[in-house]
Amino acid sequence: MVFPAPLLALLSEEPHRPVFEHGSRVVTRAELLAMIGGMAGTLDAQGLRGKAVAFRTSVTPEAFAAQMAAHVLGCRVVGVRPGYSKAQLAHVLAMDVDHVVDDATLPEVGDATCPTPLGRPGDVAMLAFTSGSTGRPKGCALTYGALDRHWAWQPGVWSPVAREMAAGFERYLLFGTLASMVVFEFLGLAVLGGGTVVIPVEPEFPRVYRDLRITGSIFTVPRLTQIIDTGTELPDMRAMMVGGSPISASRLEQAVKLLGPVVYQGYGATEAGSISMLTPRELPAKADTVGRPHPMVRVRAHEGELLVSSPYLMSGYWNGEENPVADGWLRTGDLGHVDDEGYIHIVGRAREAVMVNAMVVYLGPIERALESHPDVEEAYVVGAPDRATGEAAHAFVVAKDPDIGELKGHVQEELGADHVPATITVIDEVPLAASGKPDKKALLALIVL
């Protein structure tokens, strides 16, 4: 079925069933379908069929409908993340964008028709942007052909695990940005699974999960940490997907102990979407892995780096940067391996490394070593120039009254002298970037040399 045909087919069934709950307002399937059809007509009248349309909107049912309307017309949807600098925003909007939509310029809902998707398999359906943590955001081009086989947006090929998670998304909390690949995927799972997507007006975390009787959502690691540290029980929660950055096995075990068998862990990349999933049944036994790949996804290691192949990989970067996809395999930049049972193990990032006395030292293993110490709850490591060694690693830990010398000795024992951080700083909580991931640039600014 041509994307977004599965969504349109679902919205044609049980027309009075709620699909969005935005504050006190409820949007039914029939109303959402009418919005998509009416907005598609308006965009078409503006001459935007098959054009590139950038969206700078907040999270609302209307914004979602507008993006789906653009997809119906075979447009290239350019998702603009909030929080961009002026230079980053200019860079994104310079990617052959024909029209920009924001909250004030959402297309009007014209006469509703039953829309027929016009996208062709080779056309680019969307540009999803990397977080920009290494510089300018990169636009990952995903075709309509890729979305036609996407694991989350094609319920006809859902695995048992996907169906189980979708069932848990009966009341799915939506926050963040519609420009996020992670939000895009799991929003599809929630809607196509028949759930109600709940958009809070002024969310207060973590109370919002209890106040709105949320049964499923995606969680960043810092948000999960907040729930664990406050001992917040979530009696209605049935499917909690944790992802966005690495999480220690001990933290996963704490989450399971507090919340029960509802925790999933996901591994993915903007270039590849969701790659693998660790299910509640596999915790805590497999907490040191990121699960096994989705059906149709293949993962292998080459010279220590994980490579991924799937029908819904990006075709390349729109801005012409070097394409990490070759012969159908994406170089993830993650270091790891796949064990005999098919579980993926990640030990660090190939590009997150420093040269210490001309030796390559990867930062991920240092984080894992520190987190394996009983006094450390979380660890983050950044690299910086060093007069004596060329570069050096600097660690930040969430811990209570740790012995810094003991932590350094622990790292040396685990990894060797070259991996011992030049400094270890205790912090109360990790700063977050606009993407919701740990802000390592902010941590770098804390280093006192």
Coordinates of C-alpha atoms in Angstrom, one line a residue:
M1 CA 0.0 0.0 0.0
V2 CA 1.4 3.4 -1.0
F3 CA 2.3 5.5 2.0
P4 CA 0.2 6.9 3.8
A5 CA -2.5 4.5 2.5
P6 CA -2.5 2.3 5.6
L7 CA -3.3 5.4 7.7
L8 CA -6.1 6.5 5.4
A9 CA -7.6 3.0 5.4
L10 CA -7.7 2.9 9.2
L11 CA -9.3 6.3 9.5
S12 CA -12.1 5.2 7.1
E13 CA -13.0 2.5 9.7
E14 CA -14.9 3.2 12.9
P15 CA -15.3 6.9 12.1
H16 CA -16.4 8.0 15.6
R17 CA -13.4 6.4 17.3
P18 CA -11.0 8.9 19.0
V19 CA -7.6 9.1 17.5
F20 CA -6.2 12.3 19.1
E21 CA -6.9 13.9 22.5
H22 CA -5.4 17.4 22.7
G23 CA -6.1 18.8 26.1
S24 CA -9.9 18.6 26.5
R25 CA -10.4 18.3 22.8
V26 CA -11.0 14.9 21.1
V27 CA -10.5 14.4 17.4
T28 CA -12.2 11.4 15.8
R29 CA -10.9 9.3 12.9
A30 CA -13.5 10.8 10.6
E31 CA -12.5 14.4 11.6
L32 CA -8.8 13.6 11.1
L33 CA -9.5 12.0 7.7
A34 CA -11.5 15.1 6.7
M35 CA -8.6 17.4 7.8
I36 CA -6.1 15.4 5.8
G37 CA -8.3 15.4 2.7
G38 CA -9.2 19.1 3.0
M39 CA -5.6 20.2 3.6
A40 CA -4.4 18.1 0.7
G41 CA -6.8 20.0 -1.5
T42 CA -5.6 23.3 -0.3
L43 CA -1.9 22.5 -0.7
D44 CA -2.7 21.1 -4.2
A45 CA -4.5 24.4 -5.1
Q46 CA -1.3 26.2 -4.1
G47 CA 0.7 24.3 -6.6
L48 CA 2.6 22.2 -4.1
R49 CA 1.9 18.7 -5.5
G50 CA 5.3 16.9 -5.4
K51 CA 7.1 19.9 -4.0
A52 CA 9.3 20.2 -0.9
V53 CA 7.3 21.5 2.1
A54 CA 9.1 22.3 5.3
F55 CA 7.2 22.1 8.6
R56 CA 8.1 24.3 11.6
T57 CA 5.0 23.4 13.7
S58 CA 4.3 22.5 17.3
V59 CA 2.7 19.1 18.1
T60 CA -1.0 19.3 17.3
P61 CA -3.5 17.2 15.4
E62 CA -3.7 19.9 12.7
A63 CA 0.1 19.8 12.3
F64 CA 0.0 16.0 11.9
A65 CA -2.8 16.2 9.4
A66 CA -1.0 18.8 7.4
Q67 CA 2.1 16.6 7.1
M68 CA 0.1 13.6 6.1
A69 CA -1.7 15.8 3.5
A70 CA 1.7 16.7 2.1
H71 CA 2.5 13.1 1.9
V72 CA -0.7 12.3 0.1
L73 CA 0.4 14.8 -2.6
G74 CA 3.8 13.1 -2.9
C75 CA 5.6 16.0 -1.4
R76 CA 9.0 15.9 0.2
V77 CA 8.3 16.7 3.8
V78 CA 11.2 18.6 5.5
G79 CA 11.0 18.3 9.2
V80 CA 12.4 21.3 11.1
R81 CA 13.4 20.6 14.7
P82 CA 12.9 23.3 17.3
G83 CA 16.0 24.9 18.9
Y84 CA 18.1 25.3 15.8
S85 CA 20.5 28.2 15.7
K86 CA 20.1 30.8 13.0
A87 CA 22.8 29.1 10.9
Q88 CA 21.4 25.6 11.3
L89 CA 17.9 26.8 10.4
A90 CA 19.2 28.6 7.3
H91 CA 21.1 25.4 6.4
V92 CA 18.0 23.3 6.7
L93 CA 15.7 25.7 4.8
A94 CA 18.3 26.0 2.0
M95 CA 17.7 22.3 1.0
D96 CA 15.6 23.1 -2.0
V97 CA 12.5 23.9 0.1
D98 CA 9.6 25.3 -2.0
H99 CA 7.2 26.3 0.9
V100 CA 7.4 26.6 4.7
V101 CA 4.4 25.9 7.0
D102 CA 4.3 27.0 10.6
D103 CA 1.5 27.1 13.2
A104 CA 0.2 30.4 11.8
T105 CA 0.2 29.2 8.2
L106 CA -1.3 25.7 8.4
P107 CA -3.3 25.0 5.3
E108 CA -7.0 25.6 5.6
V109 CA -9.3 22.6 5.5
G110 CA -11.2 22.8 2.2
D111 CA -13.9 20.5 1.0
A112 CA -13.1 17.0 2.3
T113 CA -12.4 14.3 -0.3
C114 CA -11.2 10.8 0.0
P115 CA -7.5 11.4 -0.9
T116 CA -5.5 9.0 -3.1
P117 CA -1.7 9.0 -2.3
L118 CA 0.4 10.2 -5.2
G119 CA 3.9 9.3 -4.0
R120 CA 6.1 7.2 -6.3
P121 CA 8.6 4.7 -4.9
G122 CA 11.7 6.5 -6.0
D123 CA 10.5 10.0 -4.8
V124 CA 11.9 11.3 -1.5
A125 CA 9.1 11.4 1.0
M126 CA 10.8 13.1 3.9
L127 CA 14.1 14.6 5.1
A128 CA 14.7 13.6 8.7
F129 CA 17.6 15.5 10.3
T130 CA 20.4 14.2 12.5
S131 CA 20.7 16.1 15.8
G132 CA 23.5 18.3 14.5
S133 CA 25.7 17.4 17.5
T134 CA 28.8 17.2 15.2
G135 CA 28.0 20.5 13.3
R136 CA 25.4 21.2 10.6
P137 CA 22.3 18.9 10.6
K138 CA 22.3 16.3 7.9
G139 CA 19.1 15.6 6.0
C140 CA 18.4 11.9 5.7
A141 CA 16.4 11.2 2.6
L142 CA 13.7 8.5 3.0
T143 CA 11.8 7.5 -0.1
Y144 CA 8.1 6.6 -0.5
G145 CA 9.3 3.1 -1.5
A146 CA 11.0 2.9 1.9
L147 CA 7.9 4.0 3.8
D148 CA 5.9 1.5 1.9
R149 CA 7.9 -1.2 3.6
H150 CA 8.5 0.6 6.9
W151 CA 8.3 -1.6 10.0
A152 CA 6.0 0.8 11.9
W153 CA 3.8 2.2 9.2
Q154 CA 2.8 -1.1 7.5
P155 CA 0.8 -3.1 10.0
G156 CA 0.5 -6.0 7.5
V157 CA 4.2 -6.8 8.2
W158 CA 4.2 -6.1 11.9
S159 CA 6.1 -8.6 14.0
P160 CA 4.5 -10.1 17.1
V161 CA 6.7 -7.7 19.2
A162 CA 5.4 -4.7 17.2
R163 CA 1.8 -5.8 17.6
E164 CA 2.4 -6.3 21.4
M165 CA 3.8 -2.9 21.7
A166 CA 1.1 -1.3 19.6
A167 CA -1.5 -2.9 21.9
G168 CA 0.2 -1.3 24.8
F169 CA -0.1 2.1 23.2
E170 CA -3.9 2.3 24.0
R171 CA -3.3 5.8 25.4
Y172 CA 0.0 7.0 23.9
L173 CA 1.6 10.2 25.2
L174 CA 3.0 12.4 22.4
F175 CA 5.6 15.1 23.1
G176 CA 8.7 16.4 21.5
T177 CA 8.6 17.2 17.8
L178 CA 7.0 15.7 14.7
A179 CA 10.3 16.3 12.9
S180 CA 11.9 13.5 14.9
M181 CA 12.3 10.1 13.3
V182 CA 11.7 8.3 16.6
V183 CA 8.5 10.3 17.1
F184 CA 7.4 9.5 13.5
E185 CA 7.9 5.8 13.9
F186 CA 6.2 5.2 17.2
L187 CA 3.4 7.6 16.5
G188 CA 2.7 5.4 13.5
L189 CA 2.6 2.3 15.7
A190 CA 0.2 4.0 18.1
V191 CA -2.2 5.3 15.5
L192 CA -2.2 2.2 13.3
G193 CA -2.6 0.0 16.4
G194 CA -5.9 1.8 17.2
G195 CA -4.7 3.8 20.1
T196 CA -5.6 7.3 21.2
V197 CA -2.7 9.8 20.9
V198 CA -2.7 12.1 23.9
I199 CA -1.1 15.5 23.5
P200 CA -0.8 17.3 26.9
V201 CA -1.2 21.0 26.9
E202 CA 1.1 21.9 29.7
P203 CA 2.8 18.6 30.8
E204 CA 4.3 18.3 34.2
F205 CA 6.7 15.3 34.2
P206 CA 6.4 12.8 35.6
R207 CA 2.9 13.5 36.9
V208 CA 1.5 13.7 33.4
Y209 CA 1.7 9.9 32.9
R210 CA -0.5 9.3 35.9
D211 CA -2.8 12.3 35.5
L212 CA -3.7 11.3 31.9
R213 CA -3.7 7.5 32.5
I214 CA -1.0 7.0 29.9
T215 CA -0.4 3.4 28.9
G216 CA 2.5 3.9 26.5
S217 CA 5.1 6.3 25.4
I218 CA 8.7 6.8 24.3
F219 CA 11.2 7.8 27.1
T220 CA 14.6 9.5 26.9
V221 CA 17.1 8.1 29.3
P222 CA 17.1 11.3 31.5
R223 CA 13.3 11.1 31.8
L224 CA 13.4 7.5 32.8
T225 CA 16.1 8.4 35.3
Q226 CA 13.8 11.1 36.8
I227 CA 11.1 8.5 37.3
I228 CA 13.5 6.0 38.9
D229 CA 15.1 8.6 41.2
T230 CA 11.7 9.9 42.4
G231 CA 10.3 6.4 42.8
T232 CA 7.3 7.4 40.6
E233 CA 5.1 4.4 40.0
L234 CA 3.1 4.3 36.8
P235 CA 0.2 1.9 37.3
D236 CA -1.4 2.4 33.9
M237 CA 1.9 2.0 31.9
R238 CA 2.0 -1.1 29.6
A239 CA 4.7 -0.2 27.0
M240 CA 7.6 2.1 27.8
M241 CA 10.1 2.5 25.0
V242 CA 13.5 3.8 26.2
G243 CA 16.0 5.1 23.7
G244 CA 17.9 8.1 22.3
S245 CA 21.1 7.4 24.2
P246 CA 22.9 4.5 25.9
I247 CA 21.5 3.3 29.3
S248 CA 23.4 1.1 31.7
A249 CA 22.2 -2.4 32.6
S250 CA 21.8 -1.4 36.2
R251 CA 19.4 1.4 35.3
L252 CA 17.3 -0.9 33.2
E253 CA 17.1 -3.3 36.1
Q254 CA 16.0 -0.5 38.4
A255 CA 13.3 0.5 36.0
V256 CA 12.0 -3.1 35.8
K257 CA 12.0 -3.4 39.5
L258 CA 10.0 -0.2 39.9
L259 CA 7.7 -0.4 36.9
G260 CA 7.3 -4.1 36.2
P261 CA 7.5 -5.9 32.8
V262 CA 6.7 -2.9 30.7
V263 CA 10.1 -1.6 29.7
Y264 CA 11.4 -1.9 26.1
Q265 CA 14.8 -0.6 24.9
G266 CA 15.3 0.6 21.4
Y267 CA 18.3 1.1 19.2
G268 CA 18.3 3.1 16.1
A269 CA 19.7 5.9 14.0
T270 CA 18.1 8.7 12.0
E271 CA 19.6 7.2 8.9
A272 CA 18.0 3.8 9.6
G273 CA 15.1 4.3 11.9
S274 CA 14.5 1.8 14.6
I275 CA 17.0 -1.1 14.2
S276 CA 16.4 -3.4 17.1
M277 CA 14.3 -3.8 20.2
L278 CA 14.8 -5.4 23.6
T279 CA 11.5 -6.6 25.1
P280 CA 10.3 -6.8 28.7
R281 CA 10.6 -10.6 28.5
E282 CA 14.3 -10.3 27.9
L283 CA 15.0 -8.0 30.9
P284 CA 17.0 -8.1 33.0
A285 CA 18.8 -11.1 31.5
K286 CA 19.8 -9.3 28.3
A287 CA 20.1 -5.8 29.7
D288 CA 23.7 -5.5 28.5
T289 CA 22.3 -5.7 24.9
V290 CA 20.0 -3.6 22.7
G291 CA 17.9 -6.5 21.6
R292 CA 17.6 -8.3 18.3
P293 CA 16.8 -6.6 14.9
H294 CA 13.4 -6.1 13.6
P295 CA 12.2 -8.4 10.8
M296 CA 13.7 -7.4 7.5
V297 CA 16.6 -5.7 9.3
R298 CA 20.1 -7.3 9.1
V299 CA 23.0 -6.3 11.3
R300 CA 26.6 -7.4 11.1
A301 CA 30.0 -6.1 12.4
H302 CA 32.8 -5.2 10.0
E303 CA 36.2 -4.3 11.6
G304 CA 34.4 -3.7 14.9
E305 CA 31.7 -1.3 13.4
L306 CA 28.1 -2.3 13.2
L307 CA 26.6 -2.2 9.7
V308 CA 22.8 -2.2 9.0
S309 CA 20.7 -3.2 6.0
S310 CA 16.9 -2.8 5.7
P311 CA 14.3 -1.9 3.1
Y312 CA 13.7 1.5 4.9
L313 CA 17.2 2.8 5.1
M314 CA 17.8 6.4 3.9
S315 CA 18.9 6.7 0.3
G316 CA 21.6 9.2 1.3
Y317 CA 22.1 12.7 2.7
W318 CA 20.3 15.4 0.8
N319 CA 23.0 18.0 1.3
G320 CA 25.5 15.9 -0.7
E321 CA 27.7 14.8 2.2
E322 CA 29.5 11.5 2.0
N323 CA 26.9 8.7 1.9
P324 CA 27.5 6.1 4.7
V325 CA 25.3 3.6 2.7
A326 CA 27.2 1.4 0.3
D327 CA 25.9 -1.8 -1.3
G328 CA 22.7 -1.6 0.8
W329 CA 24.6 -1.4 4.1
L330 CA 24.7 1.6 6.4
R331 CA 27.8 2.3 8.5
T332 CA 26.3 3.2 11.8
G333 CA 29.4 4.6 13.5
D334 CA 28.7 2.4 16.5
L335 CA 31.2 -0.1 17.8
G336 CA 29.9 -3.5 18.7
H337 CA 29.1 -7.1 17.7
V338 CA 26.2 -9.5 17.2
D339 CA 26.3 -12.6 19.4
D340 CA 25.3 -16.2 18.4
E341 CA 21.7 -15.6 19.6
G342 CA 21.3 -12.5 17.4
Y343 CA 21.5 -9.9 20.2
I344 CA 23.3 -6.7 19.4
H345 CA 26.0 -5.5 21.8
I346 CA 27.2 -1.8 21.6
V347 CA 30.5 -0.8 23.2
G348 CA 30.9 2.8 21.9
R349 CA 31.0 5.2 19.0
A350 CA 33.6 4.9 16.3
R351 CA 33.6 8.7 15.9
E352 CA 33.6 9.4 19.6
A353 CA 37.3 9.0 20.2
V354 CA 40.4 10.9 21.3
M355 CA 44.1 10.5 20.5
V356 CA 46.0 10.0 23.8
N357 CA 49.7 9.8 23.2
A358 CA 49.0 8.9 19.6
M359 CA 46.7 6.0 20.7
V360 CA 43.0 5.9 19.7
V361 CA 40.9 5.9 22.9
Y362 CA 37.1 5.4 22.4
L363 CA 34.9 7.3 24.9
G364 CA 32.0 4.8 25.0
P365 CA 33.9 2.0 26.8
I366 CA 35.0 4.6 29.5
E367 CA 31.4 5.4 30.1
R368 CA 30.5 1.7 30.4
A369 CA 33.5 1.1 32.8
L370 CA 32.5 4.0 35.1
E371 CA 28.8 2.9 35.1
S372 CA 29.9 -0.6 36.1
H373 CA 31.2 0.9 39.4
P374 CA 28.6 0.5 42.2
D375 CA 28.9 4.2 43.2
V376 CA 28.0 5.5 39.7
E377 CA 24.5 5.8 38.4
E378 CA 25.3 7.5 35.1
A379 CA 28.5 8.5 33.2
Y380 CA 29.3 10.7 30.3
V381 CA 32.7 11.3 28.7
V382 CA 33.9 14.0 26.3
G383 CA 37.2 14.7 24.7
A384 CA 39.3 17.9 24.7
P385 CA 42.7 19.0 23.6
D386 CA 45.5 18.4 26.1
R387 CA 49.0 19.9 26.1
A388 CA 50.7 16.8 27.5
T389 CA 49.0 14.0 25.6
G390 CA 47.5 15.7 22.5
E391 CA 43.9 14.9 23.6
A392 CA 42.3 13.6 26.8
A393 CA 39.1 12.2 28.0
H394 CA 37.1 14.0 30.7
A395 CA 34.3 12.2 32.6
F396 CA 31.1 13.5 34.3
V397 CA 29.3 11.2 36.7
V398 CA 26.0 11.2 38.5
A399 CA 27.1 9.7 41.8
K400 CA 26.9 10.2 45.6
D401 CA 30.2 11.1 47.3
P402 CA 32.4 9.0 45.0
D403 CA 36.1 8.5 45.5
I404 CA 37.6 10.0 42.3
G405 CA 40.9 8.1 42.8
E406 CA 39.0 4.9 43.1
L407 CA 37.0 5.6 40.0
K408 CA 40.1 6.3 38.0
G409 CA 41.7 3.1 39.3
H410 CA 38.6 1.2 38.3
V411 CA 38.8 2.5 34.7
Q412 CA 42.6 1.7 34.6
E413 CA 41.9 -1.9 35.8
E414 CA 39.1 -2.3 33.2
L415 CA 40.6 -0.6 30.2
G416 CA 44.2 0.4 30.8
A417 CA 46.1 3.6 31.7
D418 CA 45.4 5.3 28.4
H419 CA 41.7 5.3 29.1
V420 CA 41.8 6.9 32.5
P421 CA 40.0 10.3 32.3
A422 CA 42.1 13.3 32.9
T423 CA 39.3 14.7 35.1
I424 CA 36.2 13.2 36.7
T425 CA 33.5 15.7 37.7
V426 CA 30.4 14.9 39.8
I427 CA 27.2 16.4 38.5
D428 CA 23.6 16.3 39.8
E429 CA 22.1 15.6 36.4
V430 CA 23.2 15.6 32.8
P431 CA 22.3 18.7 30.7
L432 CA 20.0 18.0 27.7
A433 CA 20.2 19.2 24.1
A434 CA 17.1 20.3 22.2
S435 CA 16.9 16.7 20.8
G436 CA 16.5 15.3 24.3
K437 CA 19.9 13.6 24.2
P438 CA 22.8 14.4 26.6
D439 CA 24.4 17.7 25.7
K440 CA 28.0 16.8 25.5
K441 CA 28.8 20.3 24.2
A442 CA 27.5 21.7 27.5
L443 CA 29.5 19.2 29.4
L444 CA 32.6 20.2 27.5
A445 CA 32.1 23.8 28.6
L446 CA 32.3 22.6 32.2
I447 CA 35.8 21.3 31.9
V448 CA 38.3 23.3 34.0
L449 CA 41.8 22.8 32.7

